[in-house]
XYZ file of C-alpha atoms in Angstrom:
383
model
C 34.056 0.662 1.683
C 32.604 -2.889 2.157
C 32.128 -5.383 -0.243
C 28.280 -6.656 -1.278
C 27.583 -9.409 0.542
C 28.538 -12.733 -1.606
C 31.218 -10.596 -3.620
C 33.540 -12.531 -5.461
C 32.228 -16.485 -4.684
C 29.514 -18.533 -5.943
C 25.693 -17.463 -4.513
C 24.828 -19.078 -1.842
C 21.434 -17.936 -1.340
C 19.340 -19.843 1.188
C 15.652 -18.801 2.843
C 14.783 -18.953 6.395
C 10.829 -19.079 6.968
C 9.599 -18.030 10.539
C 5.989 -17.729 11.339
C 6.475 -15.005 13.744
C 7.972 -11.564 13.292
C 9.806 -11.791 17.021
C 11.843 -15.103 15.341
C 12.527 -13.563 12.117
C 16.238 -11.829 11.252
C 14.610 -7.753 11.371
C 17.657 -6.393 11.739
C 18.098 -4.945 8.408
C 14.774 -5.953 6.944
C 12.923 -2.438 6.575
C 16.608 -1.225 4.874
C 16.382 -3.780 1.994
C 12.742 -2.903 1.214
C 13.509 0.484 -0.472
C 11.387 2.908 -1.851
C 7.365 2.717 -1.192
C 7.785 -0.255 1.069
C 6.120 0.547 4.392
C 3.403 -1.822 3.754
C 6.013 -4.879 3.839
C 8.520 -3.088 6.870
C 8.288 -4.059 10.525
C 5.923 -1.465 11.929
C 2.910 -2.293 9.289
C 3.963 -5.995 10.109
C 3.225 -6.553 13.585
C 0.201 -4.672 13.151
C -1.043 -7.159 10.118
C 0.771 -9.951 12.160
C -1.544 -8.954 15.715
C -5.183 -8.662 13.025
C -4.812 -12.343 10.995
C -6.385 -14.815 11.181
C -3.527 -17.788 10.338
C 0.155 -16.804 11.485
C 1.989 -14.993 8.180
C 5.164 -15.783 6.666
C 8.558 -14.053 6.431
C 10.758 -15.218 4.051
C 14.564 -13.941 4.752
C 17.386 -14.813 2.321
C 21.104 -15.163 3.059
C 23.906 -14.996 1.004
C 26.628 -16.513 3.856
C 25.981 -14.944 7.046
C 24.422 -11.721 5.876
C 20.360 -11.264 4.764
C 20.045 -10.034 1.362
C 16.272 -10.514 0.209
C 13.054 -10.501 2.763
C 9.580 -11.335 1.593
C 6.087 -11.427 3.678
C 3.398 -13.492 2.751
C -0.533 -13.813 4.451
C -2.105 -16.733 4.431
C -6.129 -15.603 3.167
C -8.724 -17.762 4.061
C -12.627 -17.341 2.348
C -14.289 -14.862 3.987
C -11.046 -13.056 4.671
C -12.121 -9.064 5.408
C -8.854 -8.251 3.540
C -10.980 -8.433 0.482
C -8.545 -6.281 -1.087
C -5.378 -8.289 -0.969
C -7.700 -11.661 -1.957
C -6.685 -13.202 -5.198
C -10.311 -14.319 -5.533
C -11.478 -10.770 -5.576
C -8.868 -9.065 -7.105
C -9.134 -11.236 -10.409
C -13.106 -11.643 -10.145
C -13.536 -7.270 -10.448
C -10.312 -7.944 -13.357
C -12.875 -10.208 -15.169
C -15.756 -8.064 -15.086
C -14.290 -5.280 -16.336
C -12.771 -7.124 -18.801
C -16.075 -9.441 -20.050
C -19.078 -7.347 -17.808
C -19.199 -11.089 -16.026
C -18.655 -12.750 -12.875
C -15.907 -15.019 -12.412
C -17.374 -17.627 -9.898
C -14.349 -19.607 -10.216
C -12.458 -16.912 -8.600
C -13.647 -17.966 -5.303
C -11.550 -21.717 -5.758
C -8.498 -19.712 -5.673
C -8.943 -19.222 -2.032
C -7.517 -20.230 0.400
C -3.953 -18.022 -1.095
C -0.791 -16.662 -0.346
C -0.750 -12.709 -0.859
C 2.423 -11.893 -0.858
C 4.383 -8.515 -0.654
C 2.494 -6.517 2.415
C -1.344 -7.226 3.187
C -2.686 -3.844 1.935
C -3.663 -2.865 -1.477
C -1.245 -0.469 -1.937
C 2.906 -1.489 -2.925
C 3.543 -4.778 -3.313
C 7.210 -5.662 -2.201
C 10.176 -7.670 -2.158
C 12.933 -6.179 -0.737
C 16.550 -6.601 -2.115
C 20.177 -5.480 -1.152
C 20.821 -2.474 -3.403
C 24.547 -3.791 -3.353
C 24.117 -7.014 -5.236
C 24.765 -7.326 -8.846
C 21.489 -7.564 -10.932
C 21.776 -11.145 -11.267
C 22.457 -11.949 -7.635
C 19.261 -9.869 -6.786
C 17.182 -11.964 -9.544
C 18.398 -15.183 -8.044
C 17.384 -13.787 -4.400
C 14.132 -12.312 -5.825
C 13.767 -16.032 -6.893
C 14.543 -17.843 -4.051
C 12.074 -16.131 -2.115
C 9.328 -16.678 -4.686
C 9.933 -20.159 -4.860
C 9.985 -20.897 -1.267
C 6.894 -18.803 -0.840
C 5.080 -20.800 -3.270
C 7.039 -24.233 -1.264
C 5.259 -22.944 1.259
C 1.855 -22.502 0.057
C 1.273 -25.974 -1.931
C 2.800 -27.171 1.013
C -0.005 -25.790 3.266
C -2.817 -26.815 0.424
C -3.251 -23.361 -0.368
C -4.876 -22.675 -3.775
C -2.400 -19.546 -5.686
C 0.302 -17.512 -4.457
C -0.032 -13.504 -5.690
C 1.889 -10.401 -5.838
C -1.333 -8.041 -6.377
C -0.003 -4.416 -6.578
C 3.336 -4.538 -8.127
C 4.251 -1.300 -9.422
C 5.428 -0.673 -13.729
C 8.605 0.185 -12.446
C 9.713 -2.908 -10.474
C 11.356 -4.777 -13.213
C 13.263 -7.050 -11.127
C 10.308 -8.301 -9.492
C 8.011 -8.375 -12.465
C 10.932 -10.142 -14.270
C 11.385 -13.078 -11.695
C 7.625 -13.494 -11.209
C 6.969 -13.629 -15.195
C 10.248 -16.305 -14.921
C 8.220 -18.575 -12.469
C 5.065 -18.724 -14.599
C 3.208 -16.111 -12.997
C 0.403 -14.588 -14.762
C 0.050 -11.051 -14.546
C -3.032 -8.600 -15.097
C -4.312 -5.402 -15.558
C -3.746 -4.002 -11.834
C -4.624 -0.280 -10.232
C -2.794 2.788 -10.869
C -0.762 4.308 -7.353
C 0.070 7.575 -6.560
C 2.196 9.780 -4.969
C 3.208 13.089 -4.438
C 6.609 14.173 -4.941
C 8.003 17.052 -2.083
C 9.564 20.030 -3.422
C 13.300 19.093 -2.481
C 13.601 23.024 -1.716
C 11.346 22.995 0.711
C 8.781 25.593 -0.405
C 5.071 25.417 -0.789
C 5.174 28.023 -3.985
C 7.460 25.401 -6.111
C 4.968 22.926 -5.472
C 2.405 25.656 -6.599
C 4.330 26.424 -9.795
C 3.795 22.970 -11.330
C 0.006 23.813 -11.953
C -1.044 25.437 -15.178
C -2.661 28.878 -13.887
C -6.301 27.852 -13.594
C -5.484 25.508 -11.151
C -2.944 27.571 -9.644
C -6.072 30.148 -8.960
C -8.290 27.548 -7.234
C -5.673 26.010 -4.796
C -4.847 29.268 -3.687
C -8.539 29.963 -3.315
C -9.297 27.140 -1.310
C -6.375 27.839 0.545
C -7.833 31.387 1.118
C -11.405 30.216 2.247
C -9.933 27.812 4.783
C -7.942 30.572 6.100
C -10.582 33.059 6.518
C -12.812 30.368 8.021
C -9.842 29.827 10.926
C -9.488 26.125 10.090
C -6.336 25.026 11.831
C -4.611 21.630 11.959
C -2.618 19.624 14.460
C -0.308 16.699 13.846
C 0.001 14.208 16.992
C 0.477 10.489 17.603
C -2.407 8.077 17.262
C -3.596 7.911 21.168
C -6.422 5.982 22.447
C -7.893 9.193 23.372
C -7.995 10.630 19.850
C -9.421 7.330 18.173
C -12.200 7.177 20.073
C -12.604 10.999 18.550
C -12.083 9.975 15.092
C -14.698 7.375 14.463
C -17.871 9.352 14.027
C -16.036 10.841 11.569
C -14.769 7.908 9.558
C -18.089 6.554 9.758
C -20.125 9.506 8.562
C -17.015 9.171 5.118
C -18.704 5.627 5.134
C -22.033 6.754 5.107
C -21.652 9.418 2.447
C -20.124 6.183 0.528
C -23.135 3.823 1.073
C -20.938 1.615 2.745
C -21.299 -1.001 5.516
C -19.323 -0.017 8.781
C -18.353 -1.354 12.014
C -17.153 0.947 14.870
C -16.346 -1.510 16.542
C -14.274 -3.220 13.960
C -12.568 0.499 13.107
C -11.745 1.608 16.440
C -9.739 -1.866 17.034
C -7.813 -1.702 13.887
C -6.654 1.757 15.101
C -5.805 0.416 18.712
C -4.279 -2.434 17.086
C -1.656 0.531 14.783
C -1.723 2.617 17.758
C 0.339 -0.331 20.019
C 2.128 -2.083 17.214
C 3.079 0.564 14.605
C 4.460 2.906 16.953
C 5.833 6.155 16.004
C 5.074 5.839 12.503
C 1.608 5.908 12.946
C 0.333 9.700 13.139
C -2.930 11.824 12.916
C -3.473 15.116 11.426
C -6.483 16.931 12.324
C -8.113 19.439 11.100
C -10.461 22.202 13.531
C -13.134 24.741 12.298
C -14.104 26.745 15.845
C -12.212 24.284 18.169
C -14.378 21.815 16.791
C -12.544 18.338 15.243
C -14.083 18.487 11.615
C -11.507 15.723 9.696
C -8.406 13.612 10.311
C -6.095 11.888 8.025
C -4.181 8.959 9.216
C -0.516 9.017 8.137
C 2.269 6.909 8.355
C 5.912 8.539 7.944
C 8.446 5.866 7.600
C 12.178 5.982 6.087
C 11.716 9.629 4.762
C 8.470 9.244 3.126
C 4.851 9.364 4.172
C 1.886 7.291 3.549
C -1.829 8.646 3.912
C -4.057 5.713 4.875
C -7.655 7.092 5.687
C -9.714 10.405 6.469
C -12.874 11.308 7.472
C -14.375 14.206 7.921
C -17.705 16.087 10.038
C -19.265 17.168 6.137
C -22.261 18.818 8.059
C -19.873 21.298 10.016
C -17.424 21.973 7.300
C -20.416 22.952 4.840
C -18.860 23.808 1.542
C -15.487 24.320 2.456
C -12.661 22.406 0.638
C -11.613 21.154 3.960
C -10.461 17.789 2.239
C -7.701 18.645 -0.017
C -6.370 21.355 2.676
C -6.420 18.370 5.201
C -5.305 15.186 3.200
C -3.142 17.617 0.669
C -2.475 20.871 1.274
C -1.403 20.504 5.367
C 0.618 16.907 4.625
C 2.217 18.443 2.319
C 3.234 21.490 4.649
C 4.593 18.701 6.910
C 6.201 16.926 4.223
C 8.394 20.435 3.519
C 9.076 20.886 7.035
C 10.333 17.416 7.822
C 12.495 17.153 4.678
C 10.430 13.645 3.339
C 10.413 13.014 -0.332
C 7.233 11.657 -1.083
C 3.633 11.315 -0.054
C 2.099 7.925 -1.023
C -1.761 8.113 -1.505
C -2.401 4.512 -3.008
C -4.608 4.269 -5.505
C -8.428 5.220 -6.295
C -9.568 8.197 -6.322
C -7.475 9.192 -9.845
C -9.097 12.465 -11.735
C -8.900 14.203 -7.788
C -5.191 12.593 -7.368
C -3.924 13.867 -10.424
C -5.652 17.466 -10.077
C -3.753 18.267 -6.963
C -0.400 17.013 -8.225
C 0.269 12.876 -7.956
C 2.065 11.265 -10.244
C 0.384 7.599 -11.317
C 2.595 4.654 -11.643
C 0.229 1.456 -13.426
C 0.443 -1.034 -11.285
C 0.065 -5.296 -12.106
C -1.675 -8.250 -10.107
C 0.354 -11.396 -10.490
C -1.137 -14.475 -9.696
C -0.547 -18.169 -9.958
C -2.914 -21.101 -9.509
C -1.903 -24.228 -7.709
C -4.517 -26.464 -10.466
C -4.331 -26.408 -14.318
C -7.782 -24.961 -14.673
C -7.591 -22.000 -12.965
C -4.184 -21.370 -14.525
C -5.378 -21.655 -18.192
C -8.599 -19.459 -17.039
C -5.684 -16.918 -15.823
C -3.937 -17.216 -19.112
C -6.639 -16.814 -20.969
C -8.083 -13.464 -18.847
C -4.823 -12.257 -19.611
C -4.527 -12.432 -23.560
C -7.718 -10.814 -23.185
C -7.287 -8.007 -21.861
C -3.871 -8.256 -23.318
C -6.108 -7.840 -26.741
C -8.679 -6.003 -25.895
């Protein structure tokens, strides 16, 4: 058996910073990531790298020769439509659910850094699982430090780490080390896959009331003939899926491009490759609701739905689409976990997810807006 790279001799760590993913060490990037880290591995990546707007960051580590740490970072410009990942928008919805008030200062600590994977989901560092705990803090450091290097170096106005999950203590450790602040964040969750690969174990961790219901909702879509199809994400099939996406939006109230939707697909569809997947669901050969999935390193990741809700009337065609049939896949493909984000919680945790809390962790390049940061946090941290 090998050694850890850096066993037995003084750390060494060093951090390469590329601009581009094609001049970046990938080799063993996606394997240092670990658990829930699609949204900072190479297939998610050129697809964020293709859509921004400034060129993003990849941090690599080295200890000698070998990588040990990686680290993405997006630069986030006002006006960025990754609202979601923006420090200024993230901390502004902290502070009014904390006071009931706007933050309008929230807005100065744009331009940013968001580090970890541009999508509100998992924020991650990744870290080779053969290191000793200290050698991965000191990695975990290095790459904080050069990201934020990077970012004062570029006038940016914070660095932040916005969805970093309770149980990430070695990340949460270094970024409380290096003065970050960190707040109340959204709750992710997932769905653990029976390891036996049955559909009844999975059933037998309801109480019996729910037990009844799935398995009458599972009855009323099979007597109504719904049936599902899992395929790749084609240009043929997106240009199938965005009525439906948009009429989601609609039931929502919310604004919606297309346009705008149809090339984010295109954009997953060339650069994410054969992680990128679409299950659909069909009530009298008619498409009535997709979910986009991504299935990546033995676990999958549900992204977006939509659905046709005049065709499929009252039936529970949602959670046998975005639950029920993933999960089906999930068994027969052996994966171990289907990631679901966050949002959504009292339907999440009636059809089986398990929450993790999650924390934003921000820091501001100017006093002010540090000591405003500080001072959100004690009070939420007394509230």
């Amino acid at each position: 058996m090998s050694a850890a790279p850096g066993a037995g001799r003084p750390a060494t760590v060093r951090v390469a910073v590329h601009r581009s993913l094609d001049e970046a060490d990938t080799g063993r990037w996606d394997a240092l990531l670990g658990p829930r880290g699609f949204y900072a591995a190479t297939p998610w990546l050129r697809h964020a790298e293709g859509t921004a707007a400034t060129p993003p960051y990849y941090f690599t580590a080295f200890d000698g020769p070998e990588p040990v740490g990686v680290l993405p970072g997006y630069p986030l410009e006002h006006g960025t439509p990754f609202v979601f990942c923006s420090p200024g928008r993230v901390v502004d919805s902290i502070h009014r659910s904390a006071t009931g008030e706007d933050a309008p200062w929230t807005a100065e600590l744009l331009p940013a850094l968001a580090c970890g994977g541009r999508n509100p989901s998992h924020t991650k560092a990744g870290v080779h699982a053969g290191l000793d705990r200290a050698r991965q803090h000191e990695t975990l450091a290095a790459l904080v430090q050069a990201a934020e290097r990077e970012a004062w170096a570029a006038d940016l106005q914070a660095v932040s780490f916005l969805y970093v999950d309770e149980d990430d203590d070695l990340l949460r450790g270094v970024l409380t080390e290096q003065q970050y602040v960190a707040l109340p964040g959204q709750t992710a969750y997932s769905l653990p896959v029976p390891d036996d690969g049955s559909f009844d174990t999975y059933l037998a961790r309801f109480e019996q009331r729910r037990r009844v219901k799935i398995k009458r909702e599972l009855r009323a879509l099979d007597e109504a003939g719904v049936t599902y199809l899992t395929q790749p994400l084609t240009a043929d099939i997106i240009e199938q899926l965005a009525p439906l996406e948009l009429a989601l939006y609609a039931k929502h109230g919310t604004p919606a491009d297309a346009d705008a939707f149809k090339a984010v697909l295109h954009s997953i569809a060339d650069r994410a490759g054969p992680a990128a997947r679409v299950t659909t669901a069909y009530l009298d050969g008619h498409l009535t609701g997709f979910v986009l999935t991504f299935t990546h390193r033995g676990e999958m990741y549900a992204r977006q739905a939509g659905f046709d809700y005049a065709a499929q009337g009252k039936l529970p065609l949602y959670f046998g689409l975005v639950y029920y049939e993933l999960l089906r896949t999930a068994l027969a493909e052996g994966l171990s976990q289907i990631h679901y984000s966050t949002g959504s919680d009292r339907v999440k945790l009636s059809r089986g997810c398990t929450p993790r809390r999650q924390f934003a962790y921000v820091k501001a390049r100017r006093a002010e807006h540090g000591e405003r940061l500080s001072h959100l946090a004690q009070h939420w941290s007394s509230s």
